[in-house]
Amino acid sequence: MPEFQKVAVIGLGYIGLPTAALIASRGMRVVGIDTNASIVKTVASGAIHIAEPDLDGLVQKVVSNGSLTVTTEPEAADVFMIAVPTPIDSENRPDLSCVMAAVDHIVDLLAPGNLVILESTSPVGTTEKIAQRIVERRPDLSVGPPNGKASISVAYCPERVLPGRIISELVNNDRCIGGITTMCARRAQRFYKMFVRGACVATTARAAELVKLTENAYRDTNIAFANELSIICDHYDINVWEVIDLANRHPRVNVLRPGPGVGGHCIAIDPWFIIDAVPELARVMKTSREVNNRKTALIIERAVALIEDHPYANVACCGLAFKANVDDLRESPALEIASHLAEKYGPRIKIVEPNLRQLPPVLAKHGVEMMEIDQALHSCEIALLLVDHDEFKMAPLAERRHLDVIDTRGIWQDMPVRT
Ligand code: SAJ
């Protein structure tokens, strides 16, 4: 009999839902569990509640053939995969309440031989805390090799997929699998190999937790370098895009792109999981967070100065999402900038966001209007380019020539072509 026949995925968000659908498409029976009844209702009807290429067709297929079912109440399974949010609080401290609530939700259902996997980004030591919490509540179970008691396995396997490419990255990316014991890691490895084409590399739970945090802190630090460089270039009145383009011709240099700050639910948050735990050691990481946040404040200052110089101008805010070609507004610097300006200048602010059908309430309440890009370029005198959506890249120079532009993404530079 196969080792893993039924999988319970707890949390049907950006990671849990695509993972549940993918596993279901590989012949395993999957139950998706979410405390949000409206998400459960949507998925039960074969629809999805997030925008992600190729996910709708996959979910529709596995729900209609019965391999994925969804519910608000947990069910017994061979594998329990936890993919719930791990936000930070107002003091940048990790909030693990959803993870621990998920553990409490399933603990009475656990049976000998079960595999419990945490996928949520978490501080070092979280998987050990989960194992401890399970054996405290279930003294009949032990974690790892049997020790006179019925044994279960507990492992950490962080997701590392890029929004917009989730399905293909779930299959093709290498995975780092950390066990509480070697046996736990091996079992989780066997499970992931059933649906992952990339390498599944085993390690300890603590190392795997730090690997995930390292990946996002590394990217945050690299973006901070680019943002700091953009501030230095402004000081010298030198074009940062040209400097980066030329510096990147060095074979071992690859400066990332500056922007209006760093958004999304990962890169702007995960470094705090290290900084909060070891503040005296994580100095570069902390400064990087500060530089990236400062960049958003600087763009607001520059925009306000420009608008104050043009008292009758309408202002097009091009983009609200946290990055190109997605509809996700979480931690979005573009939304923060637009909200600040909407509060200050009300209906003079025009919003262009091709990936949203309606304005978020934080903007709607200030009487601002949503427009297509063509209309905004035509009816405004100032444009803030906040997100490098494809629709904006295609706006021809002739339609932008009359505008005062703050181009935070470097796509409206119209630099001379160098050969
Ligand atoms: N950004 C820049 N300049 C750049 C690159 C990105 O300003 O050169 C900004 C983006 O505009 C955005 C933010 O950084 O505001 C983050 O975007 P991203 O595309 O770098 O990353 P995410 O948040 O969509 O996904 C990241 C990925 N992590 C890494 O690349 C190390 C992804 O693989 C993770 O799975 C995901 O975080 C996660 O869930 O942790």
GROMACS .gro file of C-alpha atoms and ligand atoms in nm:
model
  459
    1MET     CA    1   0.000   0.000   0.000
    2PRO     CA    2   0.142   0.347  -0.082
    3GLU     CA    3   0.295   0.525   0.218
    4PHE     CA    4   0.100   0.849   0.160
    5GLN     CA    5  -0.253   0.816   0.030
    6LYS     CA    6  -0.439   1.108   0.186
    7VAL     CA    7  -0.303   1.457   0.244
    8ALA     CA    8  -0.462   1.735   0.452
    9VAL     CA    9  -0.347   2.085   0.354
   10ILE     CA   10  -0.423   2.340   0.624
   11GLY     CA   11  -0.452   2.694   0.486
   12LEU     CA   12  -0.580   2.750   0.130
   13GLY     CA   13  -0.392   3.071   0.048
   14TYR     CA   14  -0.131   3.158  -0.215
   15ILE     CA   15   0.075   2.849  -0.128
   16GLY     CA   16  -0.173   2.601   0.024
   17LEU     CA   17  -0.426   2.606  -0.257
   18PRO     CA   18  -0.184   2.558  -0.550
   19THR     CA   19   0.002   2.288  -0.353
   20ALA     CA   20  -0.321   2.106  -0.264
   21ALA     CA   21  -0.436   2.117  -0.627
   22LEU     CA   22  -0.098   1.997  -0.757
   23ILE     CA   23  -0.082   1.703  -0.513
   24ALA     CA   24  -0.442   1.610  -0.599
   25SER     CA   25  -0.351   1.611  -0.968
   26ARG     CA   26  -0.080   1.351  -0.894
   27GLY     CA   27  -0.326   1.086  -0.780
   28MET     CA   28  -0.332   1.151  -0.405
   29ARG     CA   29  -0.656   1.222  -0.224
   30VAL     CA   30  -0.638   1.575  -0.079
   31VAL     CA   31  -0.855   1.759   0.168
   32GLY     CA   32  -0.802   2.136   0.186
   33ILE     CA   33  -0.888   2.291   0.519
   34ASP     CA   34  -0.941   2.662   0.581
   35THR     CA   35  -1.113   2.840   0.869
   36ASN     CA   36  -1.247   3.100   0.621
   37ALA     CA   37  -1.586   2.966   0.509
   38SER     CA   38  -1.603   3.193   0.206
   39ILE     CA   39  -1.271   3.058   0.069
   40VAL     CA   40  -1.397   2.703   0.126
   41LYS     CA   41  -1.721   2.783  -0.058
   42THR     CA   42  -1.536   2.936  -0.353
   43VAL     CA   43  -1.293   2.645  -0.392
   44ALA     CA   44  -1.571   2.386  -0.339
   45SER     CA   45  -1.741   2.533  -0.645
   46GLY     CA   46  -1.422   2.474  -0.848
   47ALA     CA   47  -1.330   2.845  -0.851
   48ILE     CA   48  -1.031   3.028  -0.696
   49HIS     CA   49  -1.000   3.336  -0.476
   50ILE     CA   50  -0.650   3.447  -0.586
   51ALA     CA   51  -0.514   3.556  -0.922
   52GLU     CA   52  -0.249   3.308  -1.040
   53PRO     CA   53  -0.188   3.187  -1.396
   54ASP     CA   54  -0.300   2.827  -1.466
   55LEU     CA   55  -0.439   2.774  -1.114
   56ASP     CA   56  -0.806   2.807  -1.208
   57GLY     CA   57  -0.801   2.520  -1.460
   58LEU     CA   58  -0.609   2.292  -1.223
   59VAL     CA   59  -0.842   2.356  -0.928
   60GLN     CA   60  -1.148   2.316  -1.147
   61LYS     CA   61  -1.020   1.978  -1.267
   62VAL     CA   62  -0.927   1.827  -0.928
   63VAL     CA   63  -1.242   1.953  -0.756
   64SER     CA   64  -1.467   1.820  -1.031
   65ASN     CA   65  -1.302   1.474  -1.034
   66GLY     CA   66  -1.325   1.456  -0.653
   67SER     CA   67  -0.951   1.429  -0.577
   68LEU     CA   68  -0.958   1.768  -0.394
   69THR     CA   69  -1.232   1.833  -0.139
   70VAL     CA   70  -1.244   2.133   0.094
   71THR     CA   71  -1.383   2.190   0.440
   72THR     CA   72  -1.353   2.413   0.746
   73GLU     CA   73  -1.303   2.116   0.980
   74PRO     CA   74  -0.990   1.898   0.979
   75GLU     CA   75  -1.004   1.530   0.881
   76ALA     CA   76  -0.772   1.238   0.950
   77ALA     CA   77  -0.497   1.194   0.686
   78ASP     CA   78  -0.152   1.039   0.632
   79VAL     CA   79   0.018   1.376   0.578
   80PHE     CA   80  -0.073   1.711   0.737
   81MET     CA   81   0.077   2.008   0.558
   82ILE     CA   82   0.051   2.347   0.734
   83ALA     CA   83   0.059   2.651   0.502
   84VAL     CA   84  -0.089   2.935   0.707
   85PRO     CA   85   0.022   3.300   0.737
   86THR     CA   86   0.308   3.398   0.969
   87PRO     CA   87   0.284   3.778   0.980
   88ILE     CA   88   0.475   4.022   1.198
   89ASP     CA   89   0.310   4.245   1.457
   90SER     CA   90   0.340   4.624   1.488
   91GLU     CA   91   0.680   4.582   1.658
   92ASN     CA   92   0.814   4.355   1.380
   93ARG     CA   93   0.789   4.044   1.597
   94PRO     CA   94   0.679   3.716   1.432
   95ASP     CA   95   0.320   3.615   1.506
   96LEU     CA   96   0.298   3.234   1.508
   97SER     CA   97  -0.059   3.218   1.635
   98CYS     CA   98  -0.199   3.078   1.307
   99VAL     CA   99   0.065   2.802   1.300
  100MET     CA  100   0.001   2.699   1.658
  101ALA     CA  101  -0.378   2.717   1.605
  102ALA     CA  102  -0.337   2.487   1.304
  103VAL     CA  103  -0.138   2.240   1.516
  104ASP     CA  104  -0.405   2.249   1.787
  105HIS     CA  105  -0.670   2.195   1.521
  106ILE     CA  106  -0.516   1.865   1.400
  107VAL     CA  107  -0.346   1.730   1.711
  108ASP     CA  108  -0.633   1.505   1.822
  109LEU     CA  109  -0.652   1.349   1.474
  110LEU     CA  110  -0.286   1.245   1.458
  111ALA     CA  111  -0.217   0.873   1.432
  112PRO     CA  112   0.105   0.666   1.440
  113GLY     CA  113   0.290   0.692   1.107
  114ASN     CA  114   0.155   1.038   1.022
  115LEU     CA  115   0.381   1.303   0.870
  116VAL     CA  116   0.334   1.667   0.978
  117ILE     CA  117   0.499   1.929   0.755
  118LEU     CA  118   0.528   2.303   0.813
  119GLU     CA  119   0.563   2.511   0.495
  120SER     CA  120   0.500   2.858   0.641
  121THR     CA  121   0.800   3.091   0.671
  122SER     CA  122   0.899   3.071   1.038
  123PRO     CA  123   1.171   3.173   1.284
  124VAL     CA  124   1.446   2.921   1.362
  125GLY     CA  125   1.317   2.671   1.618
  126THR     CA  126   0.949   2.679   1.520
  127THR     CA  127   0.934   2.320   1.391
  128GLU     CA  128   1.088   2.197   1.718
  129LYS     CA  129   0.820   2.392   1.905
  130ILE     CA  130   0.553   2.222   1.696
  131ALA     CA  131   0.696   1.876   1.773
  132GLN     CA  132   0.709   1.964   2.142
  133ARG     CA  133   0.351   2.094   2.138
  134ILE     CA  134   0.229   1.773   1.974
  135VAL     CA  135   0.391   1.538   2.226
  136GLU     CA  136   0.274   1.756   2.517
  137ARG     CA  137  -0.086   1.727   2.399
  138ARG     CA  138  -0.050   1.368   2.278
  139PRO     CA  139   0.173   1.184   2.527
  140ASP     CA  140   0.087   0.861   2.342
  141LEU     CA  141   0.298   0.981   2.043
  142SER     CA  142   0.669   1.042   1.992
  143VAL     CA  143   0.847   1.226   1.711
  144GLY     CA  144   1.118   1.053   1.508
  145PRO     CA  145   1.226   0.692   1.559
  146PRO     CA  146   0.988   0.495   1.784
  147ASN     CA  147   1.090   0.516   2.141
  148GLY     CA  148   0.853   0.274   2.305
  149LYS     CA  149   0.568   0.485   2.173
  150ALA     CA  150   0.387   0.520   1.843
  151SER     CA  151   0.590   0.753   1.628
  152ILE     CA  152   0.503   1.036   1.390
  153SER     CA  153   0.735   1.247   1.172
  154VAL     CA  154   0.762   1.627   1.181
  155ALA     CA  155   0.948   1.827   0.914
  156TYR     CA  156   0.992   2.177   0.777
  157CYS     CA  157   0.985   2.238   0.403
  158PRO     CA  158   0.963   2.604   0.306
  159GLU     CA  159   0.782   2.712  -0.005
  160ARG     CA  160   0.997   2.923  -0.238
  161VAL     CA  161   0.769   2.990  -0.537
  162LEU     CA  162   0.738   3.323  -0.714
  163PRO     CA  163   0.385   3.466  -0.737
  164GLY     CA  164   0.291   3.464  -1.105
  165ARG     CA  165   0.486   3.140  -1.166
  166ILE     CA  166   0.362   2.933  -0.872
  167ILE     CA  167   0.252   2.615  -1.050
  168SER     CA  168   0.565   2.572  -1.258
  169GLU     CA  169   0.797   2.663  -0.967
  170LEU     CA  170   0.615   2.420  -0.733
  171VAL     CA  171   0.705   2.139  -0.970
  172ASN     CA  172   1.050   2.248  -1.087
  173ASN     CA  173   1.222   2.428  -0.798
  174ASP     CA  174   1.460   2.236  -0.573
  175ARG     CA  175   1.324   2.187  -0.222
  176CYS     CA  176   1.506   2.201   0.108
  177ILE     CA  177   1.356   1.953   0.357
  178GLY     CA  178   1.444   1.973   0.725
  179GLY     CA  179   1.350   1.695   0.965
  180ILE     CA  180   1.331   1.697   1.343
  181THR     CA  181   1.524   1.371   1.302
  182THR     CA  182   1.691   1.213   0.999
  183MET     CA  183   1.401   0.971   0.969
  184CYS     CA  184   1.154   1.262   0.962
  185ALA     CA  185   1.354   1.428   0.682
  186ARG     CA  186   1.372   1.106   0.478
  187ARG     CA  187   0.996   1.050   0.499
  188ALA     CA  188   0.920   1.409   0.398
  189GLN     CA  189   1.168   1.370   0.113
  190ARG     CA  190   0.978   1.063  -0.013
  191PHE     CA  191   0.654   1.261   0.004
  192TYR     CA  192   0.783   1.564  -0.192
  193LYS     CA  193   0.940   1.342  -0.458
  194MET     CA  194   0.586   1.233  -0.548
  195PHE     CA  195   0.510   1.574  -0.703
  196VAL     CA  196   0.838   1.775  -0.725
  197ARG     CA  197   1.071   1.739  -1.024
  198GLY     CA  198   1.349   1.951  -0.867
  199ALA     CA  199   1.600   1.804  -0.619
  200CYS     CA  200   1.463   1.741  -0.267
  201VAL     CA  201   1.760   1.797  -0.037
  202ALA     CA  202   1.742   1.680   0.324
  203THR     CA  203   1.877   1.872   0.625
  204THR     CA  204   1.776   1.961   0.981
  205ALA     CA  205   1.458   2.153   1.057
  206ARG     CA  206   1.655   2.446   1.204
  207ALA     CA  207   1.882   2.476   0.898
  208ALA     CA  208   1.583   2.460   0.662
  209GLU     CA  209   1.410   2.739   0.859
  210LEU     CA  210   1.719   2.958   0.827
  211VAL     CA  211   1.759   2.871   0.457
  212LYS     CA  212   1.415   3.016   0.383
  213LEU     CA  213   1.483   3.333   0.581
  214THR     CA  214   1.825   3.364   0.418
  215GLU     CA  215   1.677   3.356   0.067
  216ASN     CA  216   1.443   3.647   0.128
  217ALA     CA  217   1.682   3.848   0.349
  218TYR     CA  218   1.947   3.809   0.075
  219ARG     CA  219   1.709   3.950  -0.185
  220ASP     CA  220   1.602   4.233   0.047
  221THR     CA  221   1.965   4.327   0.107
  222ASN     CA  222   2.044   4.324  -0.265
  223ILE     CA  223   1.742   4.543  -0.342
  224ALA     CA  224   1.848   4.775  -0.059
  225PHE     CA  225   2.186   4.815  -0.230
  226ALA     CA  226   2.008   4.917  -0.552
  227ASN     CA  227   1.777   5.156  -0.365
  228GLU     CA  228   2.070   5.310  -0.177
  229LEU     CA  229   2.254   5.353  -0.507
  230SER     CA  230   1.951   5.532  -0.654
  231ILE     CA  231   1.956   5.777  -0.362
  232ILE     CA  232   2.329   5.837  -0.412
  233CYS     CA  233   2.276   5.890  -0.786
  234ASP     CA  234   2.001   6.145  -0.714
  235HIS     CA  235   2.247   6.331  -0.493
  236TYR     CA  236   2.498   6.351  -0.780
  237ASP     CA  237   2.226   6.405  -1.042
  238ILE     CA  238   2.345   6.097  -1.231
  239ASN     CA  239   2.102   5.856  -1.400
  240VAL     CA  240   2.093   5.543  -1.180
  241TRP     CA  241   1.962   5.321  -1.461
  242GLU     CA  242   2.261   5.406  -1.675
  243VAL     CA  243   2.502   5.347  -1.384
  244ILE     CA  244   2.348   5.003  -1.318
  245ASP     CA  245   2.343   4.913  -1.684
  246LEU     CA  246   2.712   4.998  -1.717
  247ALA     CA  247   2.821   4.844  -1.384
  248ASN     CA  248   2.640   4.520  -1.473
  249ARG     CA  249   2.865   4.483  -1.777
  250HIS     CA  250   3.131   4.374  -1.526
  251PRO     CA  251   3.126   3.991  -1.533
  252ARG     CA  252   3.083   3.956  -1.156
  253VAL     CA  253   2.844   4.245  -1.084
  254ASN     CA  254   2.465   4.217  -1.092
  255VAL     CA  255   2.299   4.515  -0.925
  256LEU     CA  256   1.922   4.463  -0.893
  257ARG     CA  257   1.667   4.729  -0.984
  258PRO     CA  258   1.577   5.016  -0.752
  259GLY     CA  259   1.208   5.085  -0.698
  260PRO     CA  260   0.967   5.269  -0.472
  261GLY     CA  261   1.052   5.031  -0.184
  262VAL     CA  262   1.001   4.660  -0.127
  263GLY     CA  263   0.657   4.503  -0.101
  264GLY     CA  264   0.485   4.167  -0.090
  265HIS     CA  265   0.419   3.944   0.206
  266CYS     CA  266   0.766   3.784   0.203
  267ILE     CA  267   1.070   3.999   0.134
  268ALA     CA  268   0.950   4.298   0.335
  269ILE     CA  269   0.867   4.074   0.633
  270ASP     CA  270   1.088   3.766   0.653
  271PRO     CA  271   1.417   3.944   0.740
  272TRP     CA  272   1.249   4.052   1.065
  273PHE     CA  273   1.231   3.685   1.169
  274ILE     CA  274   1.611   3.692   1.191
  275ILE     CA  275   1.649   4.052   1.309
  276ASP     CA  276   1.398   4.002   1.591
  277ALA     CA  277   1.579   3.688   1.713
  278VAL     CA  278   1.940   3.815   1.694
  279PRO     CA  279   1.929   4.196   1.656
  280GLU     CA  280   2.291   4.247   1.755
  281LEU     CA  281   2.409   4.005   1.482
  282ALA     CA  282   2.177   4.097   1.193
  283ARG     CA  283   2.307   4.449   1.129
  284VAL     CA  284   2.319   4.449   0.748
  285MET     CA  285   1.973   4.294   0.733
  286LYS     CA  286   1.826   4.555   0.966
  287THR     CA  287   1.984   4.843   0.778
  288SER     CA  288   1.855   4.697   0.451
  289ARG     CA  289   1.498   4.698   0.582
  290GLU     CA  290   1.545   5.060   0.689
  291VAL     CA  291   1.691   5.164   0.350
  292ASN     CA  292   1.407   4.998   0.160
  293ASN     CA  293   1.142   5.161   0.379
  294ARG     CA  294   1.318   5.496   0.355
  295LYS     CA  295   1.301   5.476  -0.025
  296THR     CA  296   0.917   5.476  -0.008
  297ALA     CA  297   0.923   5.784   0.218
  298LEU     CA  298   1.162   5.960  -0.022
  299ILE     CA  299   0.934   5.900  -0.321
  300ILE     CA  300   0.642   6.043  -0.124
  301GLU     CA  301   0.854   6.351  -0.041
  302ARG     CA  302   0.957   6.396  -0.406
  303ALA     CA  303   0.600   6.352  -0.529
  304VAL     CA  304   0.464   6.603  -0.278
  305ALA     CA  305   0.730   6.859  -0.378
  306LEU     CA  306   0.644   6.816  -0.748
  307ILE     CA  307   0.268   6.840  -0.688
  308GLU     CA  308   0.311   7.151  -0.470
  309ASP     CA  309   0.499   7.314  -0.763
  310HIS     CA  310   0.199   7.246  -0.991
  311PRO     CA  311  -0.106   7.349  -0.787
  312TYR     CA  312  -0.365   7.268  -1.058
  313ALA     CA  313  -0.211   6.954  -1.202
  314ASN     CA  314  -0.383   6.617  -1.201
  315VAL     CA  315  -0.159   6.329  -1.100
  316ALA     CA  316  -0.161   5.978  -1.249
  317CYS     CA  317  -0.043   5.710  -1.007
  318CYS     CA  318   0.052   5.426  -1.240
  319GLY     CA  319   0.030   5.096  -1.052
  320LEU     CA  320  -0.080   4.988  -0.705
  321ALA     CA  321   0.038   4.625  -0.686
  322PHE     CA  322   0.358   4.529  -0.501
  323LYS     CA  323   0.525   4.424  -0.827
  324ALA     CA  324   0.471   4.390  -1.200
  325ASN     CA  325   0.174   4.205  -1.350
  326VAL     CA  326   0.010   4.086  -1.027
  327ASP     CA  327  -0.300   4.210  -0.841
  328ASP     CA  328  -0.148   4.158  -0.494
  329LEU     CA  329  -0.151   4.472  -0.277
  330ARG     CA  330   0.009   4.327   0.036
  331GLU     CA  331   0.277   4.559   0.180
  332SER     CA  332   0.276   4.740  -0.154
  333PRO     CA  333   0.488   5.059  -0.154
  334ALA     CA  334   0.289   5.180  -0.457
  335LEU     CA  335  -0.034   5.157  -0.257
  336GLU     CA  336   0.130   5.334   0.036
  337ILE     CA  337   0.245   5.620  -0.188
  338ALA     CA  338  -0.092   5.650  -0.367
  339SER     CA  339  -0.282   5.642  -0.035
  340HIS     CA  340  -0.067   5.916   0.110
  341LEU     CA  341  -0.121   6.138  -0.196
  342ALA     CA  342  -0.495   6.058  -0.213
  343GLU     CA  343  -0.536   6.163   0.147
  344LYS     CA  344  -0.353   6.491   0.079
  345TYR     CA  345  -0.482   6.580  -0.269
  346GLY     CA  346  -0.814   6.387  -0.304
  347PRO     CA  347  -0.973   6.388  -0.654
  348ARG     CA  348  -0.662   6.534  -0.821
  349ILE     CA  349  -0.511   6.186  -0.788
  350LYS     CA  350  -0.600   5.941  -1.069
  351ILE     CA  351  -0.525   5.571  -1.027
  352VAL     CA  352  -0.425   5.330  -1.303
  353GLU     CA  353  -0.410   4.962  -1.206
  354PRO     CA  354  -0.485   4.727  -1.495
  355ASN     CA  355  -0.490   4.423  -1.263
  356LEU     CA  356  -0.773   4.549  -1.040
  357ARG     CA  357  -1.138   4.603  -1.126
  358GLN     CA  358  -1.209   4.837  -0.838
  359LEU     CA  359  -1.025   5.069  -0.605
  360PRO     CA  360  -0.926   4.943  -0.259
  361PRO     CA  361  -1.134   5.117   0.014
  362VAL     CA  362  -0.830   5.305   0.147
  363LEU     CA  363  -0.825   5.502  -0.182
  364ALA     CA  364  -1.196   5.506  -0.267
  365LYS     CA  365  -1.277   5.697   0.050
  366HIS     CA  366  -1.076   5.998  -0.074
  367GLY     CA  367  -1.282   6.039  -0.391
  368VAL     CA  368  -1.004   5.942  -0.630
  369GLU     CA  369  -1.091   5.797  -0.968
  370MET     CA  370  -0.965   5.487  -1.151
  371MET     CA  371  -0.868   5.525  -1.518
  372GLU     CA  372  -0.722   5.337  -1.811
  373ILE     CA  373  -0.359   5.427  -1.883
  374ASP     CA  374  -0.442   5.613  -2.209
  375GLN     CA  375  -0.700   5.833  -2.039
  376ALA     CA  376  -0.471   5.907  -1.742
  377LEU     CA  377  -0.177   6.008  -1.963
  378HIS     CA  378  -0.410   6.231  -2.161
  379SER     CA  379  -0.580   6.403  -1.868
  380CYS     CA  380  -0.289   6.442  -1.622
  381GLU     CA  381   0.013   6.671  -1.610
  382ILE     CA  382   0.213   6.464  -1.358
  383ALA     CA  383   0.271   6.087  -1.366
  384LEU     CA  384   0.419   5.868  -1.096
  385LEU     CA  385   0.531   5.538  -1.244
  386LEU     CA  386   0.509   5.308  -0.942
  387VAL     CA  387   0.488   4.955  -1.089
  388ASP     CA  388   0.648   4.819  -1.406
  389HIS     CA  389   0.333   4.652  -1.542
  390ASP     CA  390   0.350   4.548  -1.910
  391GLU     CA  391   0.068   4.792  -1.998
  392PHE     CA  392   0.287   5.084  -1.882
  393LYS     CA  393   0.598   4.963  -2.065
  394MET     CA  394   0.397   4.983  -2.386
  395ALA     CA  395   0.290   5.349  -2.339
  396PRO     CA  396   0.467   5.535  -2.624
  397LEU     CA  397   0.689   5.836  -2.559
  398ALA     CA  398   0.463   6.055  -2.773
  399GLU     CA  399   0.181   6.008  -2.520
  400ARG     CA  400   0.406   6.089  -2.222
  401ARG     CA  401   0.614   6.378  -2.353
  402HIS     CA  402   0.395   6.647  -2.194
  403LEU     CA  403   0.417   6.494  -1.846
  404ASP     CA  404   0.633   6.565  -1.542
  405VAL     CA  405   0.732   6.210  -1.451
  406ILE     CA  406   0.873   6.039  -1.144
  407ASP     CA  407   0.975   5.701  -1.285
  408THR     CA  408   1.053   5.479  -0.985
  409ARG     CA  409   1.101   5.166  -1.199
  410GLY     CA  410   1.317   5.296  -1.482
  411ILE     CA  411   1.084   5.193  -1.766
  412TRP     CA  412   1.013   5.541  -1.905
  413GLN     CA  413   1.374   5.653  -1.933
  414ASP     CA  414   1.397   5.633  -2.313
  415MET     CA  415   1.773   5.610  -2.278
  416PRO     CA  416   1.985   5.636  -2.594
  417VAL     CA  417   2.061   5.290  -2.734
  418ARG     CA  418   2.426   5.194  -2.681
  419THR     CA  419   2.592   4.931  -2.892
  420SAJ     N1  420   1.200   4.434  -0.624
  420SAJ     C1  421   1.276   4.547  -0.654
  420SAJ     N2  422   1.386   4.536  -0.733
  420SAJ     C2  423   1.424   4.415  -0.786
  420SAJ     C3  424   1.349   4.300  -0.756
  420SAJ     C4  425   1.236   4.312  -0.675
  420SAJ     O1  426   1.245   4.658  -0.608
  420SAJ     O2  427   1.523   4.413  -0.858
  420SAJ     C5  428   1.082   4.446  -0.538
  420SAJ     C6  429   0.952   4.411  -0.609
  420SAJ     O3  430   0.903   4.520  -0.683
  420SAJ     C7  431   0.864   4.374  -0.492
  420SAJ     C8  432   0.961   4.309  -0.395
  420SAJ     O4  433   1.090   4.351  -0.436
  420SAJ     O5  434   0.809   4.491  -0.431
  420SAJ     C9  435   0.956   4.160  -0.390
  420SAJ     O6  436   0.938   4.105  -0.521
  420SAJ     P1  437   1.016   3.973  -0.571
  420SAJ     O7  438   0.973   3.946  -0.709
  420SAJ     O8  439   1.162   3.990  -0.548
  420SAJ     O9  440   0.971   3.858  -0.472
  420SAJ     P2  441   0.829   3.802  -0.419
  420SAJ    O10  442   0.795   3.871  -0.290
  420SAJ    O11  443   0.724   3.800  -0.525
  420SAJ    O12  444   0.869   3.648  -0.390
  420SAJ    C10  445   0.980   3.620  -0.305
  420SAJ    C11  446   1.074   3.522  -0.378
  420SAJ     N3  447   1.199   3.509  -0.303
  420SAJ    C12  448   1.319   3.526  -0.363
  420SAJ    O13  449   1.330   3.558  -0.480
  420SAJ    C13  450   1.439   3.506  -0.278
  420SAJ    C14  451   1.004   3.387  -0.389
  420SAJ    O14  452   1.091   3.289  -0.447
  420SAJ    C15  453   0.957   3.340  -0.252
  420SAJ    O15  454   0.889   3.213  -0.258
  420SAJ    C16  455   0.860   3.443  -0.198
  420SAJ    O16  456   0.932   3.567  -0.183
  420SAJ    C17  457   0.809   3.394  -0.063
  420SAJ    O17  458   0.691   3.348  -0.058
  420SAJ    O18  459   0.885   3.391   0.035
   0.00000   0.00000   0.00000
